[in-house]
Amino acid sequence: NAGVTQTPKFQVLKTGQSMTLQCAQDMNHEYMSWYRQDPGMGLRLIHYSVGAGITDQGEVPNGYNVSRSTTEDFPLRLLSAAPSQTSVYFCASSYRAGGNNEQFFGPGTRLTVL
Amino acid sequence: LAKTTQPISMDSYEGQEVNITCSHNNIATNDYITWYQQFPSQGPRFIIQGYKTKVTNEVASLFIPADRKSSTLSLPRVSLSDTAVYYCLVGEEGYNNNDMRFGAGTRLTVKP
C-alpha cells in the first residue's frame, strides 16, 4: 500500500491564481481531511469528509473548496490564492471518523503564494 | 470539543525517560486520547491511544488517571531521533466527532 499520497510536493503561485492540491489514499478509508500548518505552529483543520459525496468545514475553511467524488481521492482547491495561504498542507485519512481512529498523514505540499 | 494544553517545549538528554503531560479538563465520557509525533518536513505519525489507565506499546506508554482530566506520554530512554513535536488530541469516538483539531504541540529536543 502507498498509504496517503499528495501532489505536488512544492508549488509557487502568484496572488489570484487557482490550483488544486491532490490527495489520494489506497486504504479504503472513509474519513479524509485537510490541514494546514504554518511555521512553528500546530495543524489547523480546513475541511474534512466522512465518505464519498460528503464534505464539511473545519476551523479555517475560507478560500478553500473540496469535493469527494470517490473514496480514494480528496482534492483541495484554492480558488484565488493569497499570500496568507502560504503554508504546508497535509492530507490525512482514517478508517472512520472519530477520535478513536488513527489518522494517517501524507508527506505534505509546501505552498508559497507570492 | 475538548481543549488540550501542553507545554510548548521540553529538553532532555539521550538515555533519559521523558514525560509529556497534556491537560484536558473538559474531556467527555466518550472521548479518546491520542498522541502523534511529527518530525520536521513530515506529516504527523500516530504514537499511542488510550481511554483510561495505562497503555503501552513498543515505543511509548500512556498514563491516564481515573478522572481523565490529563494524560502523560512517557518515552523511555530517548535518543536524538526522538527530537520532534508531540501532539495530544482528544476526540469522541464514532461519527459524533468528525472535527479533529490539533493544538500547538510540545517541541521535544533531545541533546547528546
Short mmCIF file of C-alpha atoms in Angstrom, two decimals:
data_model
loop_
_atom_site.label_atom_id
_atom_site.label_comp_id
_atom_site.label_asym_id
_atom_site.label_seq_id
_atom_site.Cartn_x
_atom_site.Cartn_y
_atom_site.Cartn_z
CA ASN A 1 0.00 0.00 0.00
CA ALA A 2 1.19 3.51 -0.83
CA GLY A 3 -0.81 4.96 2.08
CA VAL A 4 -1.67 8.64 1.67
CA THR A 5 -0.09 10.39 -1.29
CA GLN A 6 -0.04 14.09 -2.07
CA THR A 7 0.96 16.01 -5.17
CA PRO A 8 2.69 18.27 -5.81
CA LYS A 9 5.39 18.36 -3.12
CA PHE A 10 6.15 22.02 -3.77
CA GLN A 11 4.22 24.78 -5.51
CA VAL A 12 4.70 28.51 -6.05
CA LEU A 13 1.70 30.58 -7.05
CA LYS A 14 1.07 34.21 -7.75
CA THR A 15 -1.67 36.06 -5.92
CA GLY A 16 -5.02 35.40 -7.57
CA GLN A 17 -4.07 32.14 -9.23
CA SER A 18 -6.02 28.99 -8.56
CA MET A 19 -4.81 25.45 -8.16
CA THR A 20 -5.75 22.03 -6.85
CA LEU A 21 -3.78 20.04 -4.31
CA GLN A 22 -4.24 16.35 -4.87
CA CYS A 23 -4.66 13.73 -2.15
CA ALA A 24 -5.26 10.02 -2.56
CA GLN A 25 -5.34 7.02 -0.24
CA ASP A 26 -5.44 3.33 -1.06
CA MET A 27 -6.55 2.02 2.32
CA ASN A 28 -10.31 2.26 1.65
CA HIS A 29 -10.66 4.79 4.45
CA GLU A 30 -13.97 6.55 4.91
CA TYR A 31 -12.62 9.67 6.61
CA MET A 32 -10.29 12.16 4.92
CA SER A 33 -9.19 15.61 5.95
CA TRP A 34 -7.01 18.56 5.03
CA TYR A 35 -4.85 20.52 7.46
CA ARG A 36 -2.58 23.48 7.05
CA GLN A 37 0.50 24.09 9.16
CA ASP A 38 2.10 27.50 9.38
CA PRO A 39 5.72 27.87 10.52
CA GLY A 40 6.23 26.95 14.16
CA MET A 41 2.55 26.21 14.68
CA GLY A 42 0.29 23.24 15.02
CA LEU A 43 -2.06 21.89 12.39
CA ARG A 44 -5.37 23.59 11.64
CA LEU A 45 -8.24 21.70 10.09
CA ILE A 46 -9.51 23.11 6.78
CA HIS A 47 -12.12 20.63 5.51
CA TYR A 48 -13.00 17.00 6.10
CA SER A 49 -15.09 14.25 4.59
CA VAL A 50 -16.73 11.23 6.21
CA GLY A 51 -17.35 9.49 2.90
CA ALA A 52 -17.82 9.92 -0.83
CA GLY A 53 -20.17 12.79 -1.57
CA ILE A 54 -20.00 14.22 1.97
CA THR A 55 -17.78 17.13 2.99
CA ASP A 56 -17.80 19.67 5.77
CA GLN A 57 -15.86 22.65 7.04
CA GLY A 58 -13.17 22.63 9.70
CA GLU A 59 -11.81 25.61 11.60
CA VAL A 60 -10.21 27.53 8.68
CA PRO A 61 -12.25 26.78 5.51
CA ASN A 62 -12.32 30.23 3.89
CA GLY A 63 -10.62 30.37 0.50
CA TYR A 64 -10.69 26.59 0.01
CA ASN A 65 -13.09 24.17 -1.65
CA VAL A 66 -13.17 20.39 -1.50
CA SER A 67 -15.10 17.58 -3.10
CA ARG A 68 -15.16 13.82 -2.56
CA SER A 69 -16.40 12.03 -5.64
CA THR A 70 -14.61 8.76 -4.80
CA THR A 71 -13.48 7.07 -1.61
CA GLU A 72 -9.85 7.34 -2.69
CA ASP A 73 -9.50 11.00 -3.66
CA PHE A 74 -9.98 14.24 -1.76
CA PRO A 75 -8.65 17.25 -3.69
CA LEU A 76 -8.30 20.68 -2.14
CA ARG A 77 -8.90 23.70 -4.37
CA LEU A 78 -7.55 27.16 -3.78
CA LEU A 79 -9.94 29.47 -5.59
CA SER A 80 -7.87 32.67 -5.66
CA ALA A 81 -4.55 32.28 -3.90
CA ALA A 82 -3.47 34.85 -1.32
CA PRO A 83 -0.14 35.27 0.49
CA SER A 84 -1.91 34.29 3.72
CA GLN A 85 -2.35 30.82 2.25
CA THR A 86 1.40 30.24 2.18
CA SER A 87 1.72 27.14 4.31
CA VAL A 88 2.37 23.41 4.35
CA TYR A 89 -0.72 21.39 3.58
CA PHE A 90 -1.26 17.90 4.93
CA CYS A 91 -3.90 15.43 3.89
CA ALA A 92 -4.91 12.66 6.28
CA SER A 93 -7.20 9.65 6.30
CA SER A 94 -8.59 7.22 8.82
CA TYR A 95 -10.74 4.11 8.67
CA ARG A 96 -13.67 6.07 10.03
CA ALA A 97 -14.37 9.41 11.64
CA GLY A 98 -13.99 9.73 15.35
CA GLY A 99 -11.34 10.26 17.96
CA ASN A 100 -10.73 6.55 18.39
CA ASN A 101 -9.38 6.09 14.87
CA GLU A 102 -5.74 6.54 13.92
CA GLN A 103 -5.12 9.16 11.26
CA PHE A 104 -2.55 8.50 8.53
CA PHE A 105 -0.89 11.59 7.08
CA GLY A 106 0.58 12.29 3.69
CA PRO A 107 4.03 13.85 3.19
CA GLY A 108 2.64 17.35 2.68
CA THR A 109 2.60 20.03 -0.02
CA ARG A 110 4.64 23.16 0.60
CA LEU A 111 2.82 26.11 -0.99
CA THR A 112 4.19 29.61 -1.44
CA VAL A 113 1.96 32.41 -2.68
CA LEU A 114 3.77 35.50 -3.90
CA LEU B 1 -14.55 19.86 21.60
CA ALA B 2 -12.21 19.11 24.46
CA LYS B 3 -9.41 21.69 24.60
CA THR B 4 -5.92 20.44 25.33
CA THR B 5 -3.00 22.21 26.94
CA GLN B 6 0.60 21.05 26.62
CA PRO B 7 3.97 22.58 27.46
CA ILE B 8 5.37 24.45 24.47
CA SER B 9 8.80 22.86 24.70
CA MET B 10 10.92 20.42 26.68
CA ASP B 11 14.58 19.49 26.69
CA SER B 12 16.08 16.14 27.59
CA TYR B 13 19.27 14.14 27.21
CA GLU B 14 19.87 10.86 25.50
CA GLY B 15 19.01 7.85 27.61
CA GLN B 16 16.60 9.70 29.89
CA GLU B 17 12.89 8.99 30.26
CA VAL B 18 10.71 11.84 29.06
CA ASN B 19 7.19 12.52 30.31
CA ILE B 20 4.96 14.97 28.46
CA THR B 21 1.70 15.86 30.17
CA CYS B 22 -1.42 17.05 28.40
CA SER B 23 -4.27 18.72 30.26
CA HIS B 24 -7.85 18.19 29.04
CA ASN B 25 -10.11 19.31 31.85
CA ASN B 26 -13.37 19.18 29.86
CA ILE B 27 -12.89 15.70 28.43
CA ALA B 28 -16.18 13.95 27.72
CA THR B 29 -17.23 10.42 28.56
CA ASN B 30 -16.77 9.08 25.02
CA ASP B 31 -13.50 10.89 24.30
CA TYR B 32 -10.30 9.06 23.45
CA ILE B 33 -6.79 10.45 23.95
CA THR B 34 -4.34 10.14 21.08
CA TRP B 35 -0.73 11.22 20.72
CA TYR B 36 1.06 11.98 17.46
CA GLN B 37 4.71 12.65 16.67
CA GLN B 38 5.88 15.00 13.93
CA PHE B 39 9.39 15.31 12.54
CA PRO B 40 10.41 18.40 10.51
CA SER B 41 9.05 18.39 6.96
CA GLN B 42 6.90 15.32 7.60
CA GLY B 43 3.29 14.65 8.43
CA PRO B 44 2.35 13.61 11.97
CA ARG B 45 2.57 9.94 12.87
CA PHE B 46 0.40 8.07 15.37
CA ILE B 47 2.20 7.02 18.55
CA ILE B 48 -0.37 5.75 21.03
CA GLN B 49 -4.00 5.97 22.04
CA GLY B 50 -5.90 5.30 25.21
CA TYR B 51 -9.16 5.73 27.06
CA LYS B 52 -8.23 5.10 30.69
CA THR B 53 -5.49 3.71 32.94
CA LYS B 54 -2.30 2.70 31.15
CA VAL B 55 -1.49 1.72 27.61
CA THR B 56 1.92 0.55 26.43
CA ASN B 57 3.29 -0.25 23.01
CA GLU B 58 6.75 -0.74 21.57
CA VAL B 59 7.60 2.97 21.54
CA ALA B 60 5.73 4.65 24.41
CA SER B 61 3.40 4.41 27.37
CA LEU B 62 0.33 6.48 28.04
CA PHE B 63 -0.83 7.09 31.59
CA ILE B 64 -4.37 8.31 32.20
CA PRO B 65 -5.56 8.97 35.77
CA ALA B 66 -9.01 7.99 36.93
CA ASP B 67 -10.53 11.45 36.39
CA ARG B 68 -9.10 11.52 32.82
CA LYS B 69 -8.51 15.27 33.03
CA SER B 70 -4.91 14.82 31.98
CA SER B 71 -2.69 12.27 30.33
CA THR B 72 1.05 11.67 30.25
CA LEU B 73 3.04 10.35 27.33
CA SER B 74 6.15 8.54 28.52
CA LEU B 75 9.09 7.92 26.21
CA PRO B 76 11.63 5.56 27.73
CA ARG B 77 15.36 6.15 27.14
CA VAL B 78 15.06 8.79 24.44
CA SER B 79 17.60 9.16 21.66
CA LEU B 80 18.46 12.07 19.38
CA SER B 81 15.99 10.71 16.84
CA ASP B 82 13.12 11.35 19.26
CA THR B 83 13.57 15.09 18.75
CA ALA B 84 10.18 16.08 17.35
CA VAL B 85 6.90 17.82 18.10
CA TYR B 86 4.38 15.78 20.06
CA TYR B 87 0.65 16.46 19.83
CA CYS B 88 -2.08 15.41 22.20
CA LEU B 89 -5.58 15.09 20.75
CA VAL B 90 -8.84 14.39 22.49
CA GLY B 91 -11.78 13.26 20.39
CA GLU B 92 -15.06 11.45 20.70
CA GLU B 93 -15.40 8.03 19.15
CA GLY B 94 -17.64 7.49 16.20
CA TYR B 95 -19.43 9.84 13.87
CA ASN B 96 -20.24 12.37 16.57
CA ASN B 97 -16.76 13.74 16.17
CA ASN B 98 -15.70 14.48 12.62
CA ASP B 99 -13.68 17.53 13.53
CA MET B 100 -10.25 16.52 14.76
CA ARG B 101 -8.22 19.53 15.74
CA PHE B 102 -4.58 19.65 16.78
CA GLY B 103 -3.12 22.04 19.34
CA ALA B 104 0.29 23.64 19.16
CA GLY B 105 2.08 20.56 20.45
CA THR B 106 5.21 20.12 22.59
CA ARG B 107 8.58 20.54 20.93
CA LEU B 108 10.94 17.97 22.46
CA THR B 109 14.67 18.47 21.97
CA VAL B 110 16.94 15.58 22.91
CA LYS B 111 20.55 16.56 23.49
CA PRO B 112 23.63 14.33 23.40
#
